[in-house]
Short mmCIF file of C-alpha atoms and ligand atoms in Angstrom, two decimals:
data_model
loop_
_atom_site.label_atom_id
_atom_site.label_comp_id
_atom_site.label_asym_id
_atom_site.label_seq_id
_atom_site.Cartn_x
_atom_site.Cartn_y
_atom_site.Cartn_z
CA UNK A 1 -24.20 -17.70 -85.64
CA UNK A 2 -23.26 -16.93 -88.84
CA UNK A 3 -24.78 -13.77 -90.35
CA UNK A 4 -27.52 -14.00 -93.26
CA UNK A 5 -25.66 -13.63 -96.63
CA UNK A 6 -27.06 -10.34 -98.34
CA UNK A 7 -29.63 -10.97 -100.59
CA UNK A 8 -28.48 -10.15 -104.13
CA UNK A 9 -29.92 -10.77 -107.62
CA UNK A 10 -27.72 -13.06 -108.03
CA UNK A 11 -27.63 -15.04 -105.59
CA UNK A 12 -31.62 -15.44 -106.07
CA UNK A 13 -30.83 -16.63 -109.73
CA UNK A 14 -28.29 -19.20 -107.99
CA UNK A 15 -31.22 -20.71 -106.04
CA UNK A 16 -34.23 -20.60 -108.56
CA UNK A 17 -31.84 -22.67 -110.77
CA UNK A 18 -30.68 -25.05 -107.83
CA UNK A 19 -34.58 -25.60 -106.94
CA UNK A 20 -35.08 -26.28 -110.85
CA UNK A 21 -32.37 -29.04 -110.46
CA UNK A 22 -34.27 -30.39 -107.57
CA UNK A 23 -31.96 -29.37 -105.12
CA UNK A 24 -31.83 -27.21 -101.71
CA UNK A 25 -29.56 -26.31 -99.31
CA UNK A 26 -28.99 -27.65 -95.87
CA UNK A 27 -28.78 -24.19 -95.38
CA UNK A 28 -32.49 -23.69 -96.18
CA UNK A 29 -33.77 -26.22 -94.25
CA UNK A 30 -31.82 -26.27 -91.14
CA UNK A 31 -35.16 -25.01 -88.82
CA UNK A 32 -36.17 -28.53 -89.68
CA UNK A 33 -33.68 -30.18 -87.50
CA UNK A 34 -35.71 -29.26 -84.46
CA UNK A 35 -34.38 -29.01 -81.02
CA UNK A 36 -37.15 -31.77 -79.73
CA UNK A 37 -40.10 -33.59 -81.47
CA UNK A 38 -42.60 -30.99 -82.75
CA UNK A 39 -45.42 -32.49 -84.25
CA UNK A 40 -48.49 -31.39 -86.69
CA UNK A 41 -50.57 -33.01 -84.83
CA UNK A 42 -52.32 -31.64 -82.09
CA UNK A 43 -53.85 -32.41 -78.97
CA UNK A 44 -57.75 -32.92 -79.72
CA UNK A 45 -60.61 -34.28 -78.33
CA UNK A 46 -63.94 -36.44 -79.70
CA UNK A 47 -66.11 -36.22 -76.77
CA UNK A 48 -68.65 -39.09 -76.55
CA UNK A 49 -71.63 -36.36 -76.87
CA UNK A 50 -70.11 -35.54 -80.36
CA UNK A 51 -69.16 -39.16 -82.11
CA UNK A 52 -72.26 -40.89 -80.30
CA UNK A 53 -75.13 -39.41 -82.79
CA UNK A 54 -73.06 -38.83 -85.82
CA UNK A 55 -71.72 -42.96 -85.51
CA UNK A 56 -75.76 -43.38 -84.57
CA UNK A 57 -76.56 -41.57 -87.89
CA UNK A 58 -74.16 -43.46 -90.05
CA UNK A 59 -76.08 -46.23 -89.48
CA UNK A 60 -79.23 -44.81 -91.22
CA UNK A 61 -77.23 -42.80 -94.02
CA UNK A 62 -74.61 -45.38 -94.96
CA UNK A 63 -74.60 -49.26 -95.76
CA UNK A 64 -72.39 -51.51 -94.93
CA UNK A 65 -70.91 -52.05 -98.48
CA UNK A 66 -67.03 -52.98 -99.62
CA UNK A 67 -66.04 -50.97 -96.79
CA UNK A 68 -67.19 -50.76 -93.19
CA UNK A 69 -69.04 -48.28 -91.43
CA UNK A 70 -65.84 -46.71 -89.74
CA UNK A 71 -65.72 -43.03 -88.89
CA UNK A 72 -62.38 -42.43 -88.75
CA UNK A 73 -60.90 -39.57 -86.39
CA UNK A 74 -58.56 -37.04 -88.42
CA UNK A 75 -56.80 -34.94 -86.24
CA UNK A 76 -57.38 -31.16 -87.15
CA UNK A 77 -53.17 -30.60 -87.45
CA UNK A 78 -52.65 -32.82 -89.72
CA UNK A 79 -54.48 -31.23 -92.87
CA UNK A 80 -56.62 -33.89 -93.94
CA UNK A 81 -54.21 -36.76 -93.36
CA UNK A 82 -55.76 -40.03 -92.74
CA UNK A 83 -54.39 -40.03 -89.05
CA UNK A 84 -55.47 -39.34 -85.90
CA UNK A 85 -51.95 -38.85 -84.55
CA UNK A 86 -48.45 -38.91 -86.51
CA UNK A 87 -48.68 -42.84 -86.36
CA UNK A 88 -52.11 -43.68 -85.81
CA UNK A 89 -55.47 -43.87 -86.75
CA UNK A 90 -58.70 -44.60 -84.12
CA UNK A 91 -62.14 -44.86 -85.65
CA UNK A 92 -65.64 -45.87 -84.52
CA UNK A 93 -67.33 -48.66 -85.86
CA UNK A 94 -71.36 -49.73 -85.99
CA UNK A 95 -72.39 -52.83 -87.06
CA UNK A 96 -76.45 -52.91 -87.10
CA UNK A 97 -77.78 -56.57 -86.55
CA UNK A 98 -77.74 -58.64 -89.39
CA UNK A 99 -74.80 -57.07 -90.93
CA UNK A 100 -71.39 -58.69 -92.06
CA UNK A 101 -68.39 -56.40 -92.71
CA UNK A 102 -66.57 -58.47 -95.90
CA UNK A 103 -63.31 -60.32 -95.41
CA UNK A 104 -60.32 -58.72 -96.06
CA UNK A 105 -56.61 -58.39 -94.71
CA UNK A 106 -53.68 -55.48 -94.39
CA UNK A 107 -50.77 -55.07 -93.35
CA UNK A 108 -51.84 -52.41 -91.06
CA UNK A 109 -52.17 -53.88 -87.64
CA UNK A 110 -55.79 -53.44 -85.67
CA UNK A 111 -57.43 -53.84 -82.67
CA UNK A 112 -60.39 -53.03 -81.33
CA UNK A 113 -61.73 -51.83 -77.64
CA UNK A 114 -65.73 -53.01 -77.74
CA UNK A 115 -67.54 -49.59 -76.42
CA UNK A 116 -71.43 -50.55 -76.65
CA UNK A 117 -73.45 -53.81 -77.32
CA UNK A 118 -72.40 -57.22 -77.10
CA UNK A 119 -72.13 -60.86 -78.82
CA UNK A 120 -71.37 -59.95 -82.27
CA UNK A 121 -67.52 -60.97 -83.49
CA UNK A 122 -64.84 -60.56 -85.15
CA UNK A 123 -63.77 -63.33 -86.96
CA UNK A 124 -59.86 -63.45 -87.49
CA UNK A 125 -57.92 -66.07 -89.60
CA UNK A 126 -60.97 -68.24 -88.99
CA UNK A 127 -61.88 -67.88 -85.60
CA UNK A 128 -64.52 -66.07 -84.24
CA UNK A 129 -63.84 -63.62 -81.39
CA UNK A 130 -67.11 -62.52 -79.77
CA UNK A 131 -67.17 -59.13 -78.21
CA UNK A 132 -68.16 -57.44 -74.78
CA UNK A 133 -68.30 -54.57 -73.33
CA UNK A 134 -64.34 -53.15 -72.14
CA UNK A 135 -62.53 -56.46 -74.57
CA UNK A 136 -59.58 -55.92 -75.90
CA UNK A 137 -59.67 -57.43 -80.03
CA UNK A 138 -56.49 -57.71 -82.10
CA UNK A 139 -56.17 -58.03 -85.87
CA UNK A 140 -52.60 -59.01 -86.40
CA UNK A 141 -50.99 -57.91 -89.65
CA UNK A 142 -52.16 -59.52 -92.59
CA UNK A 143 -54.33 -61.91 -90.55
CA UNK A 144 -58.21 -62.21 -92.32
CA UNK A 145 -60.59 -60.56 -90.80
CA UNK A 146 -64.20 -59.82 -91.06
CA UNK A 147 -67.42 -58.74 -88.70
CA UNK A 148 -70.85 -60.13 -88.02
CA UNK A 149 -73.41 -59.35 -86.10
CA UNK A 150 -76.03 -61.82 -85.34
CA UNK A 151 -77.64 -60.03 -82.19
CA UNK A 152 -80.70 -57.75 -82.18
CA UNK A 153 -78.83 -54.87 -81.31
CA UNK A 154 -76.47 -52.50 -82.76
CA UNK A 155 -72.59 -52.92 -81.95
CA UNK A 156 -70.01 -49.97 -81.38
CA UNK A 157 -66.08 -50.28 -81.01
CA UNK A 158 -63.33 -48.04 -81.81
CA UNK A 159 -60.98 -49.32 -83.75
CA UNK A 160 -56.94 -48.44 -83.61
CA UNK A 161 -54.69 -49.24 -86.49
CA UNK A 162 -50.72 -48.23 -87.38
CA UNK A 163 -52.06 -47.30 -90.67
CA UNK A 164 -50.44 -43.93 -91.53
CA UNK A 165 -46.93 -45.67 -90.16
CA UNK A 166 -47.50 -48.49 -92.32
CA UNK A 167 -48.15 -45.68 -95.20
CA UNK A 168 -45.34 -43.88 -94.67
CA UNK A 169 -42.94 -47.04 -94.70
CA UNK A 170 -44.55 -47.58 -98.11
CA UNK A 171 -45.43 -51.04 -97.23
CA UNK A 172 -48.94 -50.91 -97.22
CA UNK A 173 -51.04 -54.04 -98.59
CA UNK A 174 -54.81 -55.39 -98.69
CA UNK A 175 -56.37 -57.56 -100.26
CA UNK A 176 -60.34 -58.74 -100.13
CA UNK A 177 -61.14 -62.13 -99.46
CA UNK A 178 -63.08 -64.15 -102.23
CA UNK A 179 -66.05 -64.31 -100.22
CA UNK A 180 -67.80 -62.10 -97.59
CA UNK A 181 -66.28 -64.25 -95.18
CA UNK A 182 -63.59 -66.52 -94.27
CA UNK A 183 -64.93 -70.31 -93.38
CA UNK A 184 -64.68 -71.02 -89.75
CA UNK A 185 -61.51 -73.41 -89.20
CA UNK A 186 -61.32 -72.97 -85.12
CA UNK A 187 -63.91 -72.75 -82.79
CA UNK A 188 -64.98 -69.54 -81.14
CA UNK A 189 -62.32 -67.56 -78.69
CA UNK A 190 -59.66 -70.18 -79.50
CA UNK A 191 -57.05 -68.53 -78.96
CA UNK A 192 -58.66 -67.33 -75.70
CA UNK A 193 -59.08 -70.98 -74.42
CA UNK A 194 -55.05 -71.73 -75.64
CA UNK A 195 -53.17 -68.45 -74.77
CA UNK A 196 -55.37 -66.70 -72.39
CA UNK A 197 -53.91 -68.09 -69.09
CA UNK A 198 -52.44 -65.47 -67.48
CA UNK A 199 -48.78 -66.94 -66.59
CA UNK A 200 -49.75 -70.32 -67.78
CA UNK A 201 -48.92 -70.83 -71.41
CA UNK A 202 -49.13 -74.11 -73.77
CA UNK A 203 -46.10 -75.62 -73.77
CA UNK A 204 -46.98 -77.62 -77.29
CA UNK A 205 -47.06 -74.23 -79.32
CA UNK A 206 -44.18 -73.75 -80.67
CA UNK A 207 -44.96 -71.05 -82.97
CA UNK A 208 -43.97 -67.36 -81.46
CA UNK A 209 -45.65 -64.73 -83.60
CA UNK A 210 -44.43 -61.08 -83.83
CA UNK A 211 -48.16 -60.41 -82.74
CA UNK A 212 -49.52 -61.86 -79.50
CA UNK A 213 -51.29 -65.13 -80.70
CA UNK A 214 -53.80 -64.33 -77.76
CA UNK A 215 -56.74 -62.45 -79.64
CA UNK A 216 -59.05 -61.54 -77.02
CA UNK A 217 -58.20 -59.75 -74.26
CA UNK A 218 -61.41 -59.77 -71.77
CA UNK A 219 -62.71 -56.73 -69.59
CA UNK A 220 -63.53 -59.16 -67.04
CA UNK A 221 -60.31 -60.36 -66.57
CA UNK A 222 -58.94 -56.48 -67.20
CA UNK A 223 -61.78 -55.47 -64.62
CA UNK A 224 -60.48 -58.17 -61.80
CA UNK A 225 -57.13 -57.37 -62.28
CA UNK A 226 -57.27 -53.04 -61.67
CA UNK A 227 -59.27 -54.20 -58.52
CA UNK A 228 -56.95 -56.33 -57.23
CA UNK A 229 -54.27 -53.89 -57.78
CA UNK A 230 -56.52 -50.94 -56.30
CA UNK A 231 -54.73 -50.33 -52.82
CA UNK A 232 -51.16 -50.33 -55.00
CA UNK A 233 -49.10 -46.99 -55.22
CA UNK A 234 -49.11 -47.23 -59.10
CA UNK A 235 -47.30 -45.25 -61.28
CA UNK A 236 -47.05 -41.03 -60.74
CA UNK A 237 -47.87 -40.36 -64.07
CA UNK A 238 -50.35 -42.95 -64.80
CA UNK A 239 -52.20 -44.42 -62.00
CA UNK A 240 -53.09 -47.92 -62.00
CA UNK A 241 -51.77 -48.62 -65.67
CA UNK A 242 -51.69 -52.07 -66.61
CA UNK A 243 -49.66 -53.26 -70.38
CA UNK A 244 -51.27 -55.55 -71.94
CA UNK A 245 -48.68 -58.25 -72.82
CA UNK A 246 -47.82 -60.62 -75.56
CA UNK A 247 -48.87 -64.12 -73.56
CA UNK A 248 -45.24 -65.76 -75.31
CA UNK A 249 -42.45 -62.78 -74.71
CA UNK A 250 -44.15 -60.61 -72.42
CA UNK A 251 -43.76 -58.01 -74.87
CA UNK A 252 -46.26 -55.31 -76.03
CA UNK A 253 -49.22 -57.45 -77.90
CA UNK A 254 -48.32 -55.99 -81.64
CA UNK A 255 -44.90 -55.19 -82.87
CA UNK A 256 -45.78 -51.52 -83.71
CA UNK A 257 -48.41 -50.89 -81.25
CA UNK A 258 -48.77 -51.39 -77.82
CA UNK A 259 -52.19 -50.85 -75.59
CA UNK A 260 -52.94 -49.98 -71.69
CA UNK A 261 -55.60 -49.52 -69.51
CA UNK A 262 -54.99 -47.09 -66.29
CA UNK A 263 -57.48 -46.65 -63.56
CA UNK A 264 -57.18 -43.45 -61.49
CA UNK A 265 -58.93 -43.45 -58.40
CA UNK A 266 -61.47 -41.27 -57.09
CA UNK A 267 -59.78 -37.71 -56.52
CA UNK A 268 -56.19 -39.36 -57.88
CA UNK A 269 -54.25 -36.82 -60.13
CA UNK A 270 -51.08 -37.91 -61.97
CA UNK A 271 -48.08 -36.17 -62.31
CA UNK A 272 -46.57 -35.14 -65.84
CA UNK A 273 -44.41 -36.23 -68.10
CA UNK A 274 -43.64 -36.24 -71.40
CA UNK A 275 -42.27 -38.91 -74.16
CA UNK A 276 -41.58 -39.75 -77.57
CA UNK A 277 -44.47 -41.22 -79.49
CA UNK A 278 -48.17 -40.65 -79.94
CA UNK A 279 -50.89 -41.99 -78.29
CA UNK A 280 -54.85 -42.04 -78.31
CA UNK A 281 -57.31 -42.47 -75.28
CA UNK A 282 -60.49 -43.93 -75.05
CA UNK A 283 -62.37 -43.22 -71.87
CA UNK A 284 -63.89 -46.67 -70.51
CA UNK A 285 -65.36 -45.32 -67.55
CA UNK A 286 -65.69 -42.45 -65.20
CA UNK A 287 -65.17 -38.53 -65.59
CA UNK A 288 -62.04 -36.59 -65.35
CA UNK A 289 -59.41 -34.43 -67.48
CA UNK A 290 -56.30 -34.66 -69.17
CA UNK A 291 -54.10 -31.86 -69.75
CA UNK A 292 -51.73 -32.41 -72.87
CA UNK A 293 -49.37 -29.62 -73.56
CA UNK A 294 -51.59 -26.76 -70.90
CA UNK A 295 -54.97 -27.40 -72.78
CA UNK A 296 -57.21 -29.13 -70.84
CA UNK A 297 -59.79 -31.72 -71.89
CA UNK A 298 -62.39 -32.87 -69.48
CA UNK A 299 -63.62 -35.99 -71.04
CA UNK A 300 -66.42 -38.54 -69.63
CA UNK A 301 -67.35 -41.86 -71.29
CA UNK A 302 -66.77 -42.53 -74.69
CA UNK A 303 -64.55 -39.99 -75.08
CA UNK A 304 -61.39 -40.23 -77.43
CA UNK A 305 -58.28 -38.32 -77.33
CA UNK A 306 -55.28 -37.85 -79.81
CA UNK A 307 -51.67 -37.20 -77.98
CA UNK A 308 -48.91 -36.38 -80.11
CA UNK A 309 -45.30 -37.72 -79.28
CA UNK A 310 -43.60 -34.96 -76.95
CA UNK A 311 -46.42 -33.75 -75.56
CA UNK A 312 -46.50 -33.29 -71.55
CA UNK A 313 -49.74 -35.13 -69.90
CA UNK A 314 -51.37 -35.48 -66.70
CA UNK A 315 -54.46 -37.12 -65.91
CA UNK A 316 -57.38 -36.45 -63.10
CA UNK A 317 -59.89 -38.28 -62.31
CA UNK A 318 -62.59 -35.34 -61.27
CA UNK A 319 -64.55 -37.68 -59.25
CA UNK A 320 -64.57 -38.42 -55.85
CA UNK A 321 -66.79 -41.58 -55.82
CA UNK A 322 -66.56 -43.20 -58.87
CA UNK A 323 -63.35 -44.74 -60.35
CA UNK A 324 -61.98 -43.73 -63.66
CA UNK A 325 -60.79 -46.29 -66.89
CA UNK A 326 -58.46 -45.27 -69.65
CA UNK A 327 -57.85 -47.22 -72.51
CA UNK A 328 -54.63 -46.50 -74.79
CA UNK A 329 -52.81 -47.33 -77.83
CA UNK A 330 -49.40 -46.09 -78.71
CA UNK A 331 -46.72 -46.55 -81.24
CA UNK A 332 -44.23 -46.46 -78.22
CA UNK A 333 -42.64 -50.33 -79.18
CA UNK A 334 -41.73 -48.41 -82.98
CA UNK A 335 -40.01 -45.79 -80.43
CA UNK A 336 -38.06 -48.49 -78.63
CA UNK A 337 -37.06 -51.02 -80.93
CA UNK A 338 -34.95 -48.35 -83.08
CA UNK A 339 -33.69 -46.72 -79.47
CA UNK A 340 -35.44 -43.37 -80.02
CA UNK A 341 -37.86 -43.69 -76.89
CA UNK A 342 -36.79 -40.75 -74.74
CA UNK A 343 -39.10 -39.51 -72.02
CA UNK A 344 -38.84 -36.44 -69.29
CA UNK A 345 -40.52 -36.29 -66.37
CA UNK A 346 -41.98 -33.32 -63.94
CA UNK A 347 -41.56 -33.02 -60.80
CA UNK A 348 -44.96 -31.04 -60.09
CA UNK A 349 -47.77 -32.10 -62.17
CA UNK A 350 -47.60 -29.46 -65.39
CA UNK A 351 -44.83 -27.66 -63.50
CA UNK A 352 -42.22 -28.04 -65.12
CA UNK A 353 -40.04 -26.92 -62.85
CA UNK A 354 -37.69 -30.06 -62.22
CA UNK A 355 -37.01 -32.66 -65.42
CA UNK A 356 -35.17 -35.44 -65.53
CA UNK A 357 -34.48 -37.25 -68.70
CA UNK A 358 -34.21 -41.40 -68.87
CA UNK A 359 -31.65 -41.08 -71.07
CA UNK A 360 -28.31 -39.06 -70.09
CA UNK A 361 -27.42 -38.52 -73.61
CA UNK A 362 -30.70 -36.35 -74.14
CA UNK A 363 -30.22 -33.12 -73.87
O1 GTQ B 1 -62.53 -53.09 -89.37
O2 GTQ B 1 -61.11 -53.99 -90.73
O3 GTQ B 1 -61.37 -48.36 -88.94
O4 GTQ B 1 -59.55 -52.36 -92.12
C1 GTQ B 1 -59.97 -49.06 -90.68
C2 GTQ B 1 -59.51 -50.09 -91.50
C3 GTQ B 1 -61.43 -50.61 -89.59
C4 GTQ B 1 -61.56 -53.00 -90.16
C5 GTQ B 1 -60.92 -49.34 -89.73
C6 GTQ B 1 -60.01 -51.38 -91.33
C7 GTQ B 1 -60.97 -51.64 -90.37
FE1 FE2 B 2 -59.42 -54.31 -91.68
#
């Protein structure tokens, strides 16, 4: 350690005119080269009892105009950043009956877990993708997309988009479509019919998109598949956690985000661990709590948390009849394709008595 220089008159005058030039020194910013990841955002919580009646109100006190009816979720650390965590944004989303949400496309990658109601769509480069209950939606980068609801009821899904990473790359576009909507070109679930054979794929496609080309990911099928897997050991920090995968490479379904569903069982407690990159839950079913960084959040349906990168988590389900459904997204494939994934485990759930790091070069 070397020892502060003594301040002097000077050397003040030295740095007022070096900050004039648009300069520092490394030696002023050195703190900044943290030991680990230490995010601004924090662990937070939207429990269902709080987004359900303000969502329910935006549907009286706001149209559906240019933009949709989208709360989005800005996490209280980041001072009024449009992100829920470093890399993400969730929102909820109501679309009343009769309503269309225009056409329009991003860059920003979306998807969208269907919370309440049931039959309207999302139409995406000209198919329509009808929703249910627990489905799994994607809106691939720069892929059209608008939202209609022809039912008699209202429809609520969260929405989870790579926004504030697509921000800070600076390569955010959008553009609106010349019309409210994009003509039909495919018939409905399409892409369900051609890609959604688990294990089975078309061997006359020969186009591999960075996105999964399977748009529709059903709770059904989700449903069947935790069941069947019920009497597994799962993972010990995650329970019954299932990826969902890019039908073609087996990969995560978008290039920059990735999304899971985990299923603890009644009484099941995972064990900690911590990695690099954020994530945010959105409680499918059940009751429980998950304790990110000591602070615990007991959470029930509807619920949606923010997890920033770093931060050690453990999950309970706080039942001991009824099973309990996360769903996730995370920025984890950003993580891994540039090799800066590193993760720690714990020994004793929130112990941390006993780590051991994946990587051997990690401290
Ligand atoms: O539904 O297309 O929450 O473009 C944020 C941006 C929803 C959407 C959001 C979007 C959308
Ligand atoms: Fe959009």
């Amino acid at each position: 350690m070397s020892a502060e220089p003594k301040p002097s008159p000077a050397r003040d005058k030295f740095h007022e005119r070096m900050h004039s030039s648009h300069m520092y020194g490394l030696w002023e910013l050195a703190s900044q080269m943290t030991p680990n990841p230490q995010p601004k955002a924090i662990a937070y919580m939207w429990p269902w009892s709080e987004l359900e009646p303000i969502i329910k109100a935006s549907g009286e006190m706001v149209p559906v105009g240019e933009e949709r009816r989208a709360l989005q979720l800005f996490n209280p650390g980041l001072g009024g950043r449009w992100a829920t965590t470093n890399n993400l944004i969730a929102a909820v989303q109501l679309l009343l009956p009769g309503e269309v949400a225009r056409a329009h496309r991003h860059t920003p990658t979306a998807i969208r877990l269907i919370i309440e109601g049931s039959g309207a769509y999302t139409a995406v480069d000209g198919e329509r993708v009808y929703m249910e209950p627990g489905d799994l939606i994607l809106t691939p980068s720069w892929s059209w997309h608008d939202h209609g609801n022809e039912t008699d009821k209202p429809i609520i899904w969260m929405d989870g988009l790579d926004i504030p990473l697509i921000a800070s790359l600076d390569a955010m576009f959008f553009q609106f479509y010349s019309q409210a909507q994009v003509p039909t070109t495919r018939p409905a679930n399409a892409s369900k019919q051609l890609h959604g054979h688990t294990h089975l794929t078309p061997t006359w496609v020969k186009e591999k998109p960075r996105a999964s080309p399977l748009l529709l990911y059903s709770w059904q099928q989700t449903r069947e598949a935790l069941d069947t897997l019920r009497a597994q050991e799962g993972s010990p920090h995650d329970g019954i956690c299932l990826e969902y995968q890019h039908p073609q490479t087996g990969g995560p379904v978008m290039p920059t985000m990735s999304c899971k569903v985990q299923m603890l069982r009644p009484g099941e407690r995972t064990r900690a661990h911590r990695h690099t990159g954020s994530a945010v839950y959105h409680i499918v079913q059940g009751e429980g709590e998950t304790i990110i960084d000591g602070q615990r959040f007991s959470w029930n349906k509807g619920s949606i948390i923010a997890q920033p990168s770093w931060a050690v988590h453990e999950h309970a389900n706080t039942s001991t009849k009824e099973d309990a459904v996360l769903f996730s997204i995370n920025d984890t494939p950003v993580l891994e394709s540039l090799g800066l994934y590193y993760e720690e485990e714990f020994t004793e759930g929130g112990g941390r008595q006993q780590v051991t790091s994946t990587f051997s070069s990690h401290p």
